């Protein structure tokens, strides 16, 4: 099982993720002459056990050109508000250090989480781009250790 370990960044458990729309926007129907390119963008994700649902900052929605899926009513400290939702596929970047001839090499693998997820659009901020809520975390093992270390074991 892939594991992501890290230290809190300004008191927050942050991991690197990539995402894609689960509802592709149809293009023109024509033969393809070029090999399709995967434009993966890396985003900072907050692992938030207090969030019921995964959320995307508006800049992520814009950059990934995610089509709206519906409307979600979410409660926060400021009351209840309606948010646009998006259907996404989410991957988590896993890093593994390998040593060969006394040289350390970091190998990165994108672990695609099974299924698609509904994510709500939220206001942008400077700490993270995505909130991974308990809708995803409850399917995996997340541990926060004394001293600010954390571990996310993906099932």
XYZ file of N, CA, C and O in Angstrom:
620
model
N 0.828 -1.178 0.000
C 0.000 0.000 0.000
C 0.876 1.245 0.000
O 1.784 1.344 0.818
N 0.607 2.175 -0.885
C 1.402 3.413 -0.922
C 1.210 4.228 0.349
O 0.124 4.273 0.919
N 2.299 4.867 0.780
C 2.261 5.725 1.960
C 2.856 7.081 1.637
O 3.842 7.165 0.910
N 2.239 8.097 2.189
C 2.776 9.444 2.101
C 3.077 9.872 3.526
O 2.207 9.778 4.400
N 4.307 10.281 3.770
C 4.679 10.777 5.090
C 5.164 12.205 4.936
O 5.624 12.609 3.867
N 5.050 12.947 6.003
C 5.507 14.321 5.928
C 5.448 15.008 7.265
O 5.085 14.415 8.284
N 5.815 16.272 7.254
C 5.761 17.134 8.421
C 4.731 18.211 8.171
O 4.526 18.625 7.018
N 4.105 18.670 9.227
C 3.134 19.739 9.092
C 3.807 20.971 8.513
O 4.919 21.322 8.888
N 3.133 21.619 7.590
C 3.617 22.842 6.970
C 2.768 23.978 7.526
O 1.570 24.032 7.246
N 3.353 24.822 8.353
C 2.610 25.882 9.049
C 1.423 25.305 9.806
O 0.327 25.854 9.797
N 1.637 24.150 10.440
C 0.593 23.517 11.238
C -0.436 22.743 10.441
O -1.443 22.323 10.993
N -0.205 22.547 9.147
C -1.185 21.888 8.292
C -0.573 20.673 7.586
O 0.522 20.771 7.062
N -1.299 19.525 7.557
C -0.816 18.378 6.773
C -1.112 18.603 5.288
O -2.256 18.561 4.856
N -0.074 18.871 4.512
C -0.207 19.177 3.090
C 0.463 18.072 2.275
O 1.581 17.659 2.583
N -0.233 17.590 1.229
C 0.327 16.607 0.300
C 0.173 17.150 -1.119
O -0.579 18.096 -1.355
N 0.876 16.540 -2.067
C 0.779 16.935 -3.472
C -0.203 16.019 -4.192
O -0.142 14.798 -4.037
N -1.095 16.623 -4.984
C -2.102 15.855 -5.716
C -2.176 16.324 -7.166
O -1.653 17.383 -7.520
N -2.822 15.528 -7.986
C -3.167 15.893 -9.365
C -4.613 15.483 -9.557
O -5.079 14.528 -8.937
N -5.338 16.223 -10.389
C -6.723 15.856 -10.605
C -7.128 16.067 -12.043
O -6.461 16.774 -12.796
N -8.223 15.408 -12.403
C -8.775 15.519 -13.752
C -10.281 15.438 -13.649
O -10.821 14.852 -12.712
N -10.948 16.000 -14.617
C -12.400 15.953 -14.646
C -12.857 14.529 -14.910
O -12.276 13.812 -15.714
N -13.910 14.111 -14.214
C -14.494 12.800 -14.472
C -15.537 12.882 -15.574
O -16.051 11.877 -16.028
N -15.845 14.118 -16.008
C -16.782 14.339 -17.108
C -16.012 15.084 -18.188
O -15.921 16.307 -18.165
N -15.409 14.381 -19.125
C -14.623 15.073 -20.143
C -15.512 15.948 -21.021
O -16.647 15.593 -21.322
N -14.982 17.104 -21.383
C -15.698 17.999 -22.281
C -15.497 17.457 -23.689
O -14.364 17.319 -24.148
N -16.596 17.111 -24.390
C -16.435 16.519 -25.718
C -15.825 17.507 -26.703
O -16.155 18.682 -26.698
N -14.930 17.009 -27.496
C -14.308 17.830 -28.529
C -14.885 17.477 -29.887
O -15.868 16.741 -29.998
N -14.271 17.992 -30.905
C -14.714 17.702 -32.267
C -14.437 16.236 -32.582
O -13.432 15.670 -32.143
N -15.317 15.628 -33.307
C -15.138 14.232 -33.703
C -14.346 14.227 -35.008
O -14.826 14.632 -36.051
N -13.077 13.825 -34.890
C -12.190 13.792 -36.050
C -11.032 12.861 -35.721
O -10.710 12.640 -34.556
N -10.383 12.306 -36.743
C -9.213 11.452 -36.483
C -8.099 12.259 -35.815
O -7.888 13.426 -36.130
N -7.438 11.634 -34.875
C -6.319 12.276 -34.177
C -5.020 11.940 -34.885
O -4.751 10.779 -35.174
N -4.218 12.948 -35.145
C -2.925 12.713 -35.776
C -1.788 12.838 -34.783
O -0.683 12.407 -35.053
N -2.067 13.430 -33.629
C -1.045 13.604 -32.610
C -1.321 12.685 -31.427
O -2.470 12.347 -31.148
N -0.280 12.319 -30.743
C -0.431 11.518 -29.530
C -1.009 12.428 -28.454
O -0.517 13.536 -28.236
N -2.076 11.979 -27.760
C -2.661 12.824 -26.721
C -1.653 13.109 -25.613
O -0.887 12.240 -25.215
N -1.660 14.337 -25.120
C -0.775 14.747 -24.036
C -1.584 14.843 -22.741
O -2.703 15.332 -22.749
N -1.003 14.367 -21.655
C -1.643 14.489 -20.355
C -1.025 15.680 -19.653
O 0.168 15.682 -19.343
N -1.834 16.681 -19.431
C -1.363 17.904 -18.790
C -1.705 17.840 -17.311
O -2.739 18.339 -16.878
N -0.852 17.175 -16.541
C -1.088 17.051 -15.108
C -0.542 18.273 -14.398
O 0.614 18.650 -14.576
N -1.383 18.859 -13.606
C -0.960 19.984 -12.777
C -0.853 19.489 -11.343
O -1.680 18.702 -10.886
N 0.151 19.966 -10.661
C 0.342 19.571 -9.271
C -0.267 20.634 -8.370
O -0.093 21.830 -8.608
N -0.997 20.179 -7.373
C -1.653 21.082 -6.430
C -1.345 20.671 -5.002
O -1.070 19.512 -4.721
N -1.422 21.644 -4.100
C -1.241 21.395 -2.662
C -2.596 21.051 -2.064
O -3.557 21.785 -2.230
N -2.662 19.918 -1.369
C -3.922 19.476 -0.768
C -3.782 19.394 0.747
O -2.820 18.826 1.257
N -4.754 19.958 1.430
C -4.840 19.891 2.886
C -5.623 18.645 3.260
O -6.723 18.421 2.750
N -5.063 17.810 4.118
C -5.776 16.642 4.642
C -6.590 17.145 5.837
O -6.023 17.501 6.864
N -7.912 17.195 5.691
C -8.759 17.863 6.683
C -9.831 16.922 7.209
O -10.854 16.698 6.555
N -9.616 16.377 8.409
C -10.582 15.456 9.004
C -11.840 16.189 9.480
O -12.831 15.545 9.805
N -11.829 17.509 9.484
C -13.012 18.282 9.862
C -13.892 18.646 8.681
O -14.961 19.230 8.855
N -13.466 18.314 7.473
C -14.251 18.614 6.274
C -14.995 17.353 5.836
O -14.386 16.297 5.684
N -16.296 17.473 5.640
C -17.093 16.318 5.214
C -16.888 15.983 3.745
O -17.038 14.837 3.341
N -16.558 16.985 2.952
C -16.475 16.803 1.504
C -15.173 17.400 0.977
O -14.642 18.344 1.560
N -14.677 16.855 -0.100
C -13.489 17.378 -0.759
C -13.854 18.684 -1.465
O -14.943 18.815 -2.013
N -12.931 19.655 -1.406
C -13.183 20.977 -1.988
C -12.018 21.378 -2.894
O -10.878 20.986 -2.662
N -12.331 22.174 -3.911
C -11.349 22.700 -4.848
C -11.427 24.215 -4.825
O -12.521 24.772 -4.911
N -10.291 24.872 -4.735
C -10.288 26.323 -4.839
C -10.652 26.721 -6.264
O -10.411 25.967 -7.215
N -11.238 27.886 -6.411
C -11.716 28.343 -7.722
C -10.612 28.363 -8.781
O -10.886 28.113 -9.951
N -9.363 28.645 -8.393
C -8.280 28.651 -9.378
C -8.063 27.257 -9.982
O -7.752 27.123 -11.153
N -8.247 26.199 -9.198
C -8.102 24.823 -9.691
C -9.214 24.514 -10.696
O -8.966 23.944 -11.760
N -10.437 24.920 -10.362
C -11.578 24.704 -11.261
C -11.308 25.377 -12.605
O -11.514 24.782 -13.666
N -10.807 26.614 -12.542
C -10.508 27.368 -13.767
C -9.382 26.728 -14.568
O -9.501 26.495 -15.770
N -8.249 26.441 -13.906
C -7.070 25.898 -14.592
C -7.342 24.537 -15.219
O -6.793 24.211 -16.273
N -8.163 23.714 -14.576
C -8.464 22.372 -15.089
C -9.698 22.362 -15.981
O -10.076 21.303 -16.488
N -10.321 23.523 -16.143
C -11.500 23.654 -17.006
C -12.562 22.613 -16.639
O -13.061 21.880 -17.497
N -12.886 22.543 -15.335
C -13.826 21.537 -14.846
C -15.271 21.982 -15.073
O -15.664 23.067 -14.637
N -16.065 21.162 -15.750
C -17.470 21.530 -15.950
C -18.259 21.367 -14.644
O -17.952 20.493 -13.840
N -19.277 22.212 -14.440
C -20.092 22.067 -13.229
C -20.885 20.764 -13.255
O -21.267 20.277 -14.324
N -21.095 20.199 -12.081
C -21.840 18.943 -11.947
C -23.174 19.164 -11.246
O -24.128 18.468 -11.468
N -23.215 20.153 -10.352
C -24.430 20.434 -9.590
C -24.152 21.495 -8.537
O -23.149 22.204 -8.597
N -25.037 21.583 -7.554
C -24.919 22.547 -6.457
C -24.931 21.780 -5.140
O -25.705 20.831 -4.969
N -24.061 22.196 -4.208
C -23.980 21.575 -2.880
C -24.218 22.655 -1.841
O -23.636 23.751 -1.920
N -25.023 22.342 -0.838
C -25.223 23.239 0.293
C -24.228 22.835 1.377
O -24.239 21.692 1.838
N -23.324 23.743 1.745
C -22.300 23.437 2.749
C -22.410 24.402 3.915
O -22.650 25.593 3.726
N -22.202 23.874 5.110
C -22.210 24.691 6.324
C -20.768 24.958 6.750
O -19.900 24.096 6.637
N -20.532 26.174 7.218
C -19.222 26.539 7.750
C -19.448 27.450 8.951
O -20.593 27.671 9.363
N -18.407 28.006 9.490
C -18.513 28.932 10.605
C -19.266 30.200 10.238
O -19.759 30.919 11.097
N -19.374 30.461 8.955
C -20.072 31.653 8.471
C -21.528 31.360 8.099
O -22.213 32.216 7.554
N -21.988 30.140 8.322
C -23.354 29.770 7.968
C -23.383 28.829 6.778
O -22.363 28.294 6.370
N -24.576 28.648 6.218
C -24.741 27.752 5.069
C -24.673 28.546 3.775
O -25.202 29.646 3.681
N -23.991 27.955 2.780
C -23.857 28.581 1.467
C -23.949 27.518 0.381
O -23.603 26.354 0.608
N -24.391 27.936 -0.800
C -24.432 27.047 -1.957
C -23.111 27.143 -2.707
O -22.575 28.237 -2.897
N -22.590 25.990 -3.119
C -21.327 25.915 -3.856
C -21.527 25.061 -5.098
O -22.224 24.047 -5.063
N -20.878 25.447 -6.191
C -20.880 24.624 -7.394
C -20.073 23.367 -7.117
O -19.035 23.414 -6.457
N -20.552 22.230 -7.625
C -19.805 20.980 -7.445
C -19.239 20.525 -8.787
O -19.711 20.925 -9.853
N -18.196 19.688 -8.699
C -17.511 19.160 -9.879
C -17.207 17.692 -9.618
O -16.873 17.310 -8.504
N -17.311 16.870 -10.647
C -16.996 15.451 -10.545
C -15.559 15.269 -11.012
O -15.229 15.622 -12.151
N -14.704 14.738 -10.128
C -13.271 14.659 -10.428
C -12.708 13.268 -10.165
O -13.280 12.476 -9.425
N -11.568 13.011 -10.796
C -10.679 11.901 -10.445
C -9.501 12.539 -9.720
O -9.017 13.598 -10.129
N -9.037 11.894 -8.670
C -7.959 12.466 -7.861
C -6.816 11.481 -7.728
O -7.032 10.289 -7.516
N -5.605 11.975 -7.882
C -4.399 11.177 -7.679
C -3.508 11.843 -6.649
O -3.499 13.069 -6.534
N -2.789 11.051 -5.891
C -1.890 11.557 -4.855
C -0.466 11.181 -5.247
O -0.189 10.030 -5.585
N 0.426 12.167 -5.226
C 1.833 11.907 -5.546
C 2.512 11.243 -4.353
O 2.454 11.749 -3.236
N 3.124 10.091 -4.592
C 3.876 9.352 -3.572
C 5.351 9.426 -3.930
O 5.718 9.178 -5.084
N 6.187 9.767 -2.962
C 7.628 9.842 -3.193
C 8.324 8.721 -2.442
O 7.972 8.408 -1.309
N 9.324 8.140 -3.102
C 10.114 7.092 -2.483
C 11.579 7.374 -2.767
O 11.965 7.611 -3.917
N 12.385 7.363 -1.722
C 13.816 7.613 -1.875
C 14.538 6.289 -2.128
O 14.350 5.326 -1.394
N 15.318 6.240 -3.185
C 16.142 5.078 -3.507
C 17.599 5.520 -3.505
O 17.912 6.648 -3.883
N 18.481 4.602 -3.072
C 19.902 4.923 -3.080
C 20.611 3.932 -3.984
O 20.425 2.721 -3.877
N 21.408 4.471 -4.895
C 22.151 3.647 -5.828
C 23.548 4.241 -5.943
O 23.709 5.400 -6.315
N 24.571 3.445 -5.645
C 25.959 3.915 -5.660
C 26.122 5.208 -4.862
O 26.702 6.187 -5.322
N 25.568 5.219 -3.662
C 25.655 6.348 -2.719
C 24.988 7.628 -3.223
O 25.226 8.701 -2.708
N 24.188 7.509 -4.269
C 23.436 8.662 -4.754
C 21.959 8.431 -4.441
O 21.419 7.370 -4.735
N 21.375 9.442 -3.849
C 19.968 9.350 -3.481
C 19.112 9.871 -4.633
O 19.379 10.929 -5.186
N 18.113 9.087 -4.987
C 17.202 9.470 -6.057
C 15.775 9.387 -5.527
O 15.404 8.431 -4.864
N 15.010 10.424 -5.797
C 13.610 10.450 -5.390
C 12.756 10.011 -6.578
O 12.837 10.595 -7.653
N 11.980 8.969 -6.367
C 11.092 8.459 -7.401
C 9.662 8.865 -7.037
O 9.220 8.638 -5.917
N 8.965 9.486 -7.978
C 7.594 9.930 -7.734
C 6.628 9.097 -8.568
O 6.856 8.866 -9.739
N 5.554 8.672 -7.914
C 4.517 7.897 -8.571
C 3.174 8.534 -8.246
O 2.924 8.897 -7.104
N 2.326 8.653 -9.250
C 0.990 9.172 -9.023
C 0.064 8.004 -8.749
O -0.131 7.141 -9.598
N -0.501 7.963 -7.540
C -1.415 6.902 -7.150
C -2.838 7.393 -7.382
O -3.294 8.320 -6.723
N -3.500 6.803 -8.350
C -4.870 7.197 -8.701
C -5.843 6.599 -7.692
O -5.895 5.378 -7.526
N -6.597 7.447 -7.000
C -7.608 6.948 -6.075
C -8.759 6.347 -6.874
O -9.138 6.879 -7.918
N -9.303 5.230 -6.413
C -10.392 4.599 -7.162
C -11.653 5.462 -7.113
O -11.861 6.214 -6.173
N -12.460 5.359 -8.136
C -13.742 6.061 -8.239
C -13.549 7.545 -8.522
O -12.443 8.069 -8.483
N -14.657 8.174 -8.779
C -14.650 9.618 -8.935
C -15.277 10.211 -7.677
O -15.961 9.521 -6.925
N -15.018 11.491 -7.455
C -15.487 12.163 -6.249
C -16.170 13.465 -6.622
O -15.779 14.133 -7.577
N -17.167 13.823 -5.830
C -17.799 15.132 -5.980
C -17.023 16.097 -5.101
O -16.772 15.825 -3.924
N -16.619 17.225 -5.681
C -15.862 18.238 -4.950
C -16.562 19.580 -5.101
O -17.061 19.916 -6.176
N -16.591 20.337 -4.021
C -17.228 21.656 -4.023
C -16.190 22.731 -4.311
O -15.056 22.654 -3.846
N -16.593 23.744 -5.068
C -15.712 24.882 -5.356
C -15.759 25.854 -4.178
O -16.835 26.153 -3.651
N -14.578 26.324 -3.764
C -14.483 27.264 -2.651
C -13.565 28.423 -3.040
O -12.884 28.364 -4.061
N -13.528 29.430 -2.202
C -12.686 30.602 -2.427
C -11.214 30.227 -2.337
O -10.822 29.372 -1.542
N -10.390 30.893 -3.130
C -8.941 30.654 -3.136
C -8.307 31.150 -1.835
O -8.827 32.041 -1.183
N -7.178 30.539 -1.486
C -6.396 30.981 -0.331
C -4.924 30.707 -0.609
O -4.591 30.084 -1.602
N -4.053 31.145 0.269
C -2.615 31.014 0.018
C -2.002 29.737 0.597
O -0.833 29.465 0.359
N -2.762 28.922 1.341
C -2.187 27.753 2.005
C -2.312 26.475 1.192
O -1.460 25.608 1.248
N -3.414 26.292 0.459
C -3.650 25.049 -0.261
C -4.574 25.325 -1.441
O -5.200 26.379 -1.523
N -4.659 24.347 -2.358
C -5.514 24.439 -3.538
C -6.703 23.487 -3.463
O -7.712 23.691 -4.121
N -6.542 22.423 -2.685
C -7.553 21.368 -2.567
C -7.678 21.005 -1.096
O -6.681 21.002 -0.373
N -8.890 20.709 -0.654
C -9.109 20.122 0.676
C -9.554 18.692 0.444
O -10.530 18.455 -0.274
N -8.838 17.747 1.018
C -9.266 16.351 0.966
C -10.014 16.087 2.267
O -9.430 16.117 3.351
N -11.328 15.874 2.137
C -12.193 15.693 3.297
C -12.364 14.241 3.682
O -11.767 13.326 3.104
N -13.260 14.032 4.658
C -13.480 12.673 5.154
C -14.192 11.778 4.144
O -14.190 10.562 4.301
N -14.782 12.374 3.088
C -15.363 11.534 2.040
C -14.294 10.675 1.380
O -14.575 9.580 0.904
N -13.056 11.135 1.387
C -11.929 10.375 0.846
C -11.094 9.778 1.975
O -10.752 8.595 1.952
N -10.767 10.580 2.990
C -9.886 10.113 4.072
C -10.452 8.906 4.811
O -9.688 8.063 5.291
N -11.773 8.790 4.913
C -12.366 7.671 5.654
C -12.122 6.322 4.972
O -12.302 5.277 5.589
N -11.671 6.342 3.715
C -11.358 5.101 3.004
C -9.887 4.712 3.123
O -9.460 3.719 2.534
N -9.113 5.508 3.848
C -7.674 5.286 3.988
C -7.292 5.478 5.445
O -8.135 5.787 6.277
N -6.032 5.290 5.755
C -5.565 5.459 7.132
C -4.724 6.725 7.225
O -3.696 6.855 6.546
N -5.175 7.663 8.047
C -4.465 8.921 8.247
C -4.077 9.022 9.717
O -4.918 8.894 10.598
N -2.779 9.215 9.975
C -2.273 9.292 11.333
C -1.469 10.572 11.508
O -0.604 10.883 10.681
N -1.766 11.293 12.575
C -1.019 12.493 12.941
C -0.250 12.171 14.214
O -0.838 11.741 15.207
N 1.083 12.340 14.168
C 1.936 11.973 15.287
C 2.338 13.196 16.104
O 2.417 14.315 15.566
N 2.624 12.957 17.359
C 3.142 13.997 18.240
C 4.440 14.527 17.622
O 5.261 13.761 17.141
N 4.594 15.830 17.583
C 5.789 16.430 16.998
C 5.561 16.948 15.585
O 6.452 17.524 14.986
N 4.364 16.714 15.038
C 4.044 17.299 13.747
C 4.290 16.425 12.539
O 4.240 16.915 11.421
N 4.533 15.133 12.706
C 4.675 14.235 11.572
C 3.308 13.628 11.251
O 2.453 13.514 12.124
N 3.096 13.247 9.992
C 1.854 12.566 9.625
C 2.158 11.469 8.614
O 3.201 11.454 7.965
N 1.188 10.538 8.514
C 1.303 9.442 7.557
C -0.085 9.175 6.980
O -1.059 9.069 7.710
N -0.149 9.086 5.662
C -1.372 8.714 4.962
C -1.089 7.419 4.215
O -0.218 7.383 3.347
N -1.766 6.353 4.606
C -1.621 5.055 3.954
C -2.816 4.860 3.058
O -3.958 4.823 3.531
N -2.567 4.753 1.763
C -3.651 4.613 0.786
C -4.043 3.152 0.628
O -3.174 2.295 0.510
N -5.321 2.874 0.653
C -5.825 1.493 0.542
C -6.017 1.115 -0.901
O -6.359 1.908 -1.723
